[in-house]
Structure formats: structure tokens, C-alpha cells
mmCIF file of N, CA and C in Angstrom:
data_model
loop_
_atom_site.group_PDB
_atom_site.id
_atom_site.type_symbol
_atom_site.label_atom_id
_atom_site.label_comp_id
_atom_site.label_asym_id
_atom_site.label_seq_id
_atom_site.Cartn_x
_atom_site.Cartn_y
_atom_site.Cartn_z
ATOM 1 N N UNK C 1 161.862 53.943 -15.112
ATOM 2 C CA UNK C 1 162.262 55.323 -14.902
ATOM 3 C C UNK C 1 162.975 55.421 -13.559
ATOM 4 N N UNK C 2 164.077 56.060 -13.526
ATOM 5 C CA UNK C 2 164.855 56.243 -12.304
ATOM 6 C C UNK C 2 164.356 57.462 -11.552
ATOM 7 N N UNK C 3 164.357 57.346 -10.239
ATOM 8 C CA UNK C 3 163.993 58.503 -9.421
ATOM 9 C C UNK C 3 165.275 59.128 -8.878
ATOM 10 N N UNK C 4 165.162 60.348 -8.422
ATOM 11 C CA UNK C 4 166.320 61.088 -7.926
ATOM 12 C C UNK C 4 166.352 60.991 -6.410
ATOM 13 N N UNK C 5 167.512 60.621 -5.882
ATOM 14 C CA UNK C 5 167.735 60.583 -4.447
ATOM 15 C C UNK C 5 169.000 61.362 -4.164
ATOM 16 N N UNK C 6 168.951 62.196 -3.152
ATOM 17 C CA UNK C 6 170.121 62.983 -2.785
ATOM 18 C C UNK C 6 170.763 62.372 -1.556
ATOM 19 N N UNK C 7 172.064 62.169 -1.629
ATOM 20 C CA UNK C 7 172.830 61.670 -0.493
ATOM 21 C C UNK C 7 173.789 62.757 -0.038
ATOM 22 N N UNK C 8 173.799 63.003 1.237
ATOM 23 C CA UNK C 8 174.772 63.946 1.794
ATOM 24 C C UNK C 8 175.917 63.110 2.347
ATOM 25 N N UNK C 9 177.041 63.159 1.651
ATOM 26 C CA UNK C 9 178.198 62.355 2.032
ATOM 27 C C UNK C 9 179.245 63.207 2.732
ATOM 28 N N UNK C 10 179.869 62.660 3.745
ATOM 29 C CA UNK C 10 181.009 63.364 4.328
ATOM 30 C C UNK C 10 182.089 63.535 3.248
ATOM 31 N N UNK C 11 182.786 64.648 3.273
ATOM 32 C CA UNK C 11 183.804 64.924 2.247
ATOM 33 C C UNK C 11 184.834 63.803 2.137
ATOM 34 N N UNK C 12 185.232 63.261 3.284
ATOM 35 C CA UNK C 12 186.253 62.198 3.283
ATOM 36 C C UNK C 12 185.738 60.971 2.542
ATOM 37 N N UNK C 13 184.475 60.591 2.757
ATOM 38 C CA UNK C 13 183.898 59.443 2.066
ATOM 39 C C UNK C 13 183.743 59.737 0.586
ATOM 40 N N UNK C 14 183.312 60.937 0.258
ATOM 41 C CA UNK C 14 183.153 61.329 -1.146
ATOM 42 C C UNK C 14 184.483 61.217 -1.885
ATOM 43 N N UNK C 15 185.567 61.636 -1.236
ATOM 44 C CA UNK C 15 186.905 61.536 -1.848
ATOM 45 C C UNK C 15 187.311 60.085 -2.027
ATOM 46 N N UNK C 16 187.042 59.269 -1.010
ATOM 47 C CA UNK C 16 187.387 57.846 -1.105
ATOM 48 C C UNK C 16 186.608 57.166 -2.222
ATOM 49 N N UNK C 17 185.328 57.521 -2.370
ATOM 50 C CA UNK C 17 184.510 56.952 -3.443
ATOM 51 C C UNK C 17 185.065 57.363 -4.797
ATOM 52 N N UNK C 18 185.457 58.619 -4.941
ATOM 53 C CA UNK C 18 186.003 59.091 -6.213
ATOM 54 C C UNK C 18 187.258 58.319 -6.594
ATOM 55 N N UNK C 19 188.137 58.087 -5.630
ATOM 56 C CA UNK C 19 189.379 57.345 -5.898
ATOM 57 C C UNK C 19 189.051 55.891 -6.249
ATOM 58 N N UNK C 20 188.185 55.254 -5.447
ATOM 59 C CA UNK C 20 187.836 53.856 -5.698
ATOM 60 C C UNK C 20 187.136 53.693 -7.045
ATOM 61 N N UNK C 21 186.262 54.627 -7.381
ATOM 62 C CA UNK C 21 185.562 54.571 -8.663
ATOM 63 C C UNK C 21 186.538 54.714 -9.818
ATOM 64 N N UNK C 22 187.453 55.663 -9.707
ATOM 65 C CA UNK C 22 188.457 55.854 -10.764
ATOM 66 C C UNK C 22 189.304 54.601 -10.924
ATOM 67 N N UNK C 23 189.699 54.002 -9.797
ATOM 68 C CA UNK C 23 190.494 52.763 -9.856
ATOM 69 C C UNK C 23 189.732 51.639 -10.551
ATOM 70 N N UNK C 24 188.408 51.640 -10.384
ATOM 71 C CA UNK C 24 187.568 50.606 -10.996
ATOM 72 C C UNK C 24 187.143 50.973 -12.417
ATOM 73 N N UNK C 25 187.559 52.153 -12.880
ATOM 74 C CA UNK C 25 187.192 52.590 -14.224
ATOM 75 C C UNK C 25 185.727 52.971 -14.338
ATOM 76 N N UNK C 26 185.161 53.482 -13.250
ATOM 77 C CA UNK C 26 183.745 53.845 -13.230
ATOM 78 C C UNK C 26 183.584 55.276 -12.763
ATOM 79 N N UNK C 27 182.421 55.809 -13.031
ATOM 80 C CA UNK C 27 182.090 57.120 -12.468
ATOM 81 C C UNK C 27 181.705 56.910 -11.004
ATOM 82 N N UNK C 28 181.827 57.953 -10.179
ATOM 83 C CA UNK C 28 181.363 57.814 -8.793
ATOM 84 C C UNK C 28 179.893 57.382 -8.724
ATOM 85 N N UNK C 29 179.069 57.898 -9.635
ATOM 86 C CA UNK C 29 177.651 57.522 -9.659
ATOM 87 C C UNK C 29 177.499 56.019 -9.902
ATOM 88 N N UNK C 30 178.158 55.496 -10.929
ATOM 89 C CA UNK C 30 178.063 54.066 -11.250
ATOM 90 C C UNK C 30 178.609 53.220 -10.100
ATOM 91 N N UNK C 31 179.684 53.682 -9.478
ATOM 92 C CA UNK C 31 180.282 52.975 -8.348
ATOM 93 C C UNK C 31 179.284 52.887 -7.191
ATOM 94 N N UNK C 32 178.610 53.997 -6.895
ATOM 95 C CA UNK C 32 177.647 54.010 -5.788
ATOM 96 C C UNK C 32 176.418 53.160 -6.112
ATOM 97 N N UNK C 33 175.954 53.193 -7.362
ATOM 98 C CA UNK C 33 174.816 52.367 -7.760
ATOM 99 C C UNK C 33 175.169 50.895 -7.565
ATOM 100 N N UNK C 34 176.363 50.516 -7.999
ATOM 101 C CA UNK C 34 176.803 49.123 -7.841
ATOM 102 C C UNK C 34 176.904 48.751 -6.353
ATOM 103 N N UNK C 35 177.476 49.630 -5.549
ATOM 104 C CA UNK C 35 177.622 49.354 -4.119
ATOM 105 C C UNK C 35 176.258 49.199 -3.455
ATOM 106 N N UNK C 36 175.329 50.058 -3.790
ATOM 107 C CA UNK C 36 173.987 49.970 -3.218
ATOM 108 C C UNK C 36 173.278 48.700 -3.681
ATOM 109 N N UNK C 37 173.463 48.326 -4.924
ATOM 110 C CA UNK C 37 172.865 47.092 -5.446
ATOM 111 C C UNK C 37 173.420 45.878 -4.724
ATOM 112 N N UNK C 38 174.735 45.815 -4.562
ATOM 113 C CA UNK C 38 175.376 44.684 -3.883
ATOM 114 C C UNK C 38 174.876 44.572 -2.446
ATOM 115 N N UNK C 39 174.825 45.687 -1.740
ATOM 116 C CA UNK C 39 174.381 45.663 -0.343
ATOM 117 C C UNK C 39 172.900 45.307 -0.224
ATOM 118 N N UNK C 40 172.084 45.780 -1.145
ATOM 119 C CA UNK C 40 170.663 45.458 -1.127
ATOM 120 C C UNK C 40 170.449 43.972 -1.386
ATOM 121 N N UNK C 41 171.164 43.424 -2.363
ATOM 122 C CA UNK C 41 171.045 41.990 -2.659
ATOM 123 C C UNK C 41 171.520 41.149 -1.479
ATOM 124 N N UNK C 42 172.586 41.570 -0.809
ATOM 125 C CA UNK C 42 173.078 40.840 0.367
ATOM 126 C C UNK C 42 172.026 40.860 1.480
ATOM 127 N N UNK C 43 171.405 42.003 1.695
ATOM 128 C CA UNK C 43 170.367 42.108 2.730
ATOM 129 C C UNK C 43 169.169 41.227 2.388
ATOM 130 N N UNK C 44 168.808 41.185 1.112
ATOM 131 C CA UNK C 44 167.686 40.341 0.690
ATOM 132 C C UNK C 44 168.014 38.865 0.875
ATOM 133 N N UNK C 45 169.247 38.450 0.521
ATOM 134 C CA UNK C 45 169.662 37.053 0.715
ATOM 135 C C UNK C 45 169.674 36.695 2.202
ATOM 136 N N UNK C 46 170.169 37.616 3.021
ATOM 137 C CA UNK C 46 170.206 37.393 4.469
ATOM 138 C C UNK C 46 168.791 37.224 5.024
ATOM 139 N N UNK C 47 167.869 38.080 4.591
ATOM 140 C CA UNK C 47 166.478 38.001 5.040
ATOM 141 C C UNK C 47 165.866 36.663 4.624
ATOM 142 N N UNK C 48 166.132 36.224 3.387
ATOM 143 C CA UNK C 48 165.610 34.936 2.910
ATOM 144 C C UNK C 48 166.210 33.780 3.712
ATOM 145 N N UNK C 49 167.521 33.840 3.988
ATOM 146 C CA UNK C 49 168.192 32.805 4.768
ATOM 147 C C UNK C 49 167.570 32.688 6.159
ATOM 148 N N UNK C 50 167.360 33.823 6.813
ATOM 149 C CA UNK C 50 166.770 33.822 8.157
ATOM 150 C C UNK C 50 165.346 33.271 8.098
ATOM 151 N N UNK C 51 164.600 33.639 7.082
ATOM 152 C CA UNK C 51 163.231 33.143 6.926
ATOM 153 C C UNK C 51 163.214 31.624 6.782
ATOM 154 N N UNK C 52 164.124 31.089 5.974
ATOM 155 C CA UNK C 52 164.219 29.637 5.780
ATOM 156 C C UNK C 52 164.638 28.960 7.081
ATOM 157 N N UNK C 53 165.586 29.553 7.782
ATOM 158 C CA UNK C 53 166.052 28.980 9.052
ATOM 159 C C UNK C 53 164.923 28.951 10.080
ATOM 160 N N UNK C 54 164.150 30.025 10.165
ATOM 161 C CA UNK C 54 163.032 30.058 11.110
ATOM 162 C C UNK C 54 161.965 29.028 10.747
ATOM 163 N N UNK C 55 161.710 28.851 9.451
ATOM 164 C CA UNK C 55 160.743 27.834 9.013
ATOM 165 C C UNK C 55 161.257 26.440 9.359
ATOM 166 N N UNK C 56 162.556 26.210 9.188
ATOM 167 C CA UNK C 56 163.143 24.917 9.534
ATOM 168 C C UNK C 56 163.045 24.671 11.033
ATOM 169 N N UNK C 57 163.268 25.703 11.820
ATOM 170 C CA UNK C 57 163.160 25.574 13.273
ATOM 171 C C UNK C 57 161.733 25.192 13.668
ATOM 172 N N UNK C 58 160.744 25.810 13.025
ATOM 173 C CA UNK C 58 159.349 25.484 13.303
ATOM 174 C C UNK C 58 159.022 24.049 12.882
ATOM 175 N N UNK C 59 159.588 23.620 11.756
ATOM 176 C CA UNK C 59 159.361 22.252 11.283
ATOM 177 C C UNK C 59 159.933 21.242 12.280
ATOM 178 N N UNK C 60 161.141 21.504 12.772
ATOM 179 C CA UNK C 60 161.753 20.611 13.755
ATOM 180 C C UNK C 60 160.906 20.586 15.021
ATOM 181 N N UNK C 61 160.439 21.745 15.448
ATOM 182 C CA UNK C 61 159.616 21.813 16.653
ATOM 183 C C UNK C 61 158.324 21.026 16.465
ATOM 184 N N UNK C 62 157.744 21.088 15.271
ATOM 185 C CA UNK C 62 156.483 20.390 15.006
ATOM 186 C C UNK C 62 156.693 18.886 14.862
ATOM 187 N N UNK C 63 157.735 18.495 14.160
ATOM 188 C CA UNK C 63 157.995 17.074 13.897
ATOM 189 C C UNK C 63 158.740 16.404 15.039
ATOM 190 N N UNK C 64 159.635 17.172 15.674
ATOM 191 C CA UNK C 64 160.406 16.626 16.780
ATOM 192 C C UNK C 64 161.497 15.660 16.368
ATOM 193 N N UNK C 65 161.863 15.645 15.077
ATOM 194 C CA UNK C 65 162.880 14.721 14.583
ATOM 195 C C UNK C 65 164.037 15.468 13.937
ATOM 196 N N UNK C 66 165.248 14.964 14.154
ATOM 197 C CA UNK C 66 166.449 15.549 13.563
ATOM 198 C C UNK C 66 167.391 14.433 13.135
ATOM 199 N N UNK C 67 168.426 14.792 12.372
ATOM 200 C CA UNK C 67 169.469 13.858 11.971
ATOM 201 C C UNK C 67 170.776 14.298 12.609
ATOM 202 N N UNK C 68 171.570 13.347 13.064
ATOM 203 C CA UNK C 68 172.872 13.652 13.634
ATOM 204 C C UNK C 68 173.807 14.092 12.497
ATOM 205 N N UNK C 69 174.407 15.266 12.648
ATOM 206 C CA UNK C 69 175.258 15.814 11.586
ATOM 207 C C UNK C 69 176.462 14.910 11.317
ATOM 208 N N UNK C 70 177.107 14.411 12.362
ATOM 209 C CA UNK C 70 178.270 13.539 12.177
ATOM 210 C C UNK C 70 177.929 12.292 11.392
ATOM 211 N N UNK C 71 176.819 11.657 11.749
ATOM 212 C CA UNK C 71 176.384 10.452 11.031
ATOM 213 C C UNK C 71 176.010 10.776 9.585
ATOM 214 N N UNK C 72 175.353 11.907 9.394
ATOM 215 C CA UNK C 72 174.929 12.300 8.048
ATOM 216 C C UNK C 72 176.134 12.563 7.154
ATOM 217 N N UNK C 73 177.133 13.304 7.669
ATOM 218 C CA UNK C 73 178.321 13.592 6.866
ATOM 219 C C UNK C 73 179.126 12.323 6.602
ATOM 220 N N UNK C 74 179.196 11.422 7.566
ATOM 221 C CA UNK C 74 179.902 10.148 7.353
ATOM 222 C C UNK C 74 179.215 9.355 6.248
ATOM 223 N N UNK C 75 177.878 9.336 6.271
ATOM 224 C CA UNK C 75 177.123 8.637 5.238
ATOM 225 C C UNK C 75 177.362 9.264 3.867
ATOM 226 N N UNK C 76 177.364 10.610 3.812
ATOM 227 C CA UNK C 76 177.600 11.288 2.534
ATOM 228 C C UNK C 76 179.004 10.998 2.000
ATOM 229 N N UNK C 77 180.012 11.060 2.886
ATOM 230 C CA UNK C 77 181.385 10.747 2.452
ATOM 231 C C UNK C 77 181.471 9.317 1.934
ATOM 232 N N UNK C 78 180.822 8.389 2.630
ATOM 233 C CA UNK C 78 180.816 6.990 2.209
ATOM 234 C C UNK C 78 180.154 6.835 0.848
ATOM 235 N N UNK C 79 179.021 7.487 0.659
ATOM 236 C CA UNK C 79 178.317 7.404 -0.627
ATOM 237 C C UNK C 79 179.163 7.964 -1.767
ATOM 238 N N UNK C 80 179.832 9.099 -1.502
ATOM 239 C CA UNK C 80 180.679 9.700 -2.538
ATOM 240 C C UNK C 80 181.849 8.799 -2.890
ATOM 241 N N UNK C 81 182.292 8.004 -1.928
ATOM 242 C CA UNK C 81 183.404 7.081 -2.154
ATOM 243 C C UNK C 81 182.922 5.755 -2.730
ATOM 244 N N UNK C 82 181.620 5.635 -2.990
ATOM 245 C CA UNK C 82 181.077 4.423 -3.576
ATOM 246 C C UNK C 82 180.666 3.384 -2.546
ATOM 247 N N UNK C 83 180.635 3.758 -1.285
ATOM 248 C CA UNK C 83 180.268 2.827 -0.222
ATOM 249 C C UNK C 83 178.771 2.602 -0.130
ATOM 250 N N UNK C 84 178.411 1.773 0.844
ATOM 251 C CA UNK C 84 177.002 1.387 0.968
ATOM 252 C C UNK C 84 176.515 1.428 2.410
ATOM 253 N N UNK C 85 176.940 2.424 3.183
ATOM 254 C CA UNK C 85 176.426 2.567 4.540
ATOM 255 C C UNK C 85 174.927 2.824 4.490
ATOM 256 N N UNK C 86 174.220 2.371 5.512
ATOM 257 C CA UNK C 86 172.800 2.689 5.613
ATOM 258 C C UNK C 86 172.656 4.167 5.966
ATOM 259 N N UNK C 87 171.671 4.842 5.385
ATOM 260 C CA UNK C 87 171.488 6.258 5.715
ATOM 261 C C UNK C 87 171.158 6.417 7.202
ATOM 262 N N UNK C 88 171.547 7.534 7.756
ATOM 263 C CA UNK C 88 171.241 7.749 9.175
ATOM 264 C C UNK C 88 169.733 7.880 9.374
ATOM 265 N N UNK C 89 169.295 7.521 10.532
ATOM 266 C CA UNK C 89 167.873 7.613 10.846
ATOM 267 C C UNK C 89 167.570 8.873 11.637
ATOM 268 N N UNK C 90 166.364 9.341 11.482
ATOM 269 C CA UNK C 90 165.916 10.497 12.256
ATOM 270 C C UNK C 90 165.725 10.069 13.697
ATOM 271 N N UNK C 91 165.997 10.985 14.593
ATOM 272 C CA UNK C 91 165.795 10.696 16.024
ATOM 273 C C UNK C 91 165.124 11.895 16.679
ATOM 274 N N UNK C 92 164.502 11.651 17.802
ATOM 275 C CA UNK C 92 163.815 12.757 18.490
ATOM 276 C C UNK C 92 164.802 13.838 18.927
ATOM 277 N N UNK C 93 164.311 15.051 18.929
ATOM 278 C CA UNK C 93 165.107 16.197 19.373
ATOM 279 C C UNK C 93 165.375 16.055 20.864
ATOM 280 N N UNK C 94 166.611 16.289 21.253
ATOM 281 C CA UNK C 94 166.939 16.371 22.680
ATOM 282 C C UNK C 94 167.357 17.800 22.952
ATOM 283 N N UNK C 95 166.769 18.395 23.925
ATOM 284 C CA UNK C 95 167.073 19.782 24.273
ATOM 285 C C UNK C 95 168.307 19.829 25.142
ATOM 286 N N UNK C 96 169.259 20.673 24.758
ATOM 287 C CA UNK C 96 170.469 20.875 25.548
ATOM 288 C C UNK C 96 170.379 22.220 26.232
ATOM 289 N N UNK C 97 170.727 22.261 27.473
ATOM 290 C CA UNK C 97 170.702 23.542 28.192
ATOM 291 C C UNK C 97 171.959 23.731 28.959
#
């Protein structure tokens, strides 16, 4: 069941939404629902990304080991080309300041 929410839009924005909705072949209501859905999903993905990044940061802090990005990408390119480079090894974190 849908609930009712009232939005007070500036007239200029309301006009822009009406034009954009018409151009998209949608009603202003459908256009706004889609826009709100897209923005909500983006915010949720961003929140999940930040959560994963913070967990990774904690893991690095706890383990103290990282992989050099340049070496890792070189190894991946070599593997994709059918090569046989040894995988890069983990090394202790060095703090840069």
C-alpha cells in the first residue's frame, strides 16, 4: 500500500519536472517516483560502499598487510596475456605522512 507524501515544489522546478516528464513520456508523478527511486538506490549503494571500505580499512589495520597495486596490476595483465609471473606478495603497511 502506498502512503501519501506532500512535496512543496518551487514553481520553476515544478515546470521543469513537467517538461522533463513529458519529454520522457511519463506523468510528473511517475517521473518523480523514478527520480526518488534512483537517488535512494544511489544513496544505499554509496552507504554500502563506504561500509565495505571501512571494514577493509579495519582489516588492513588488524592484519598489517597490503599488496602493491602496480605489482598486482602487472601480474593481472600478465595472467590475462597467458604469462606466468609469480603473484605479488603481501607486505607490511608503511604509513605515509
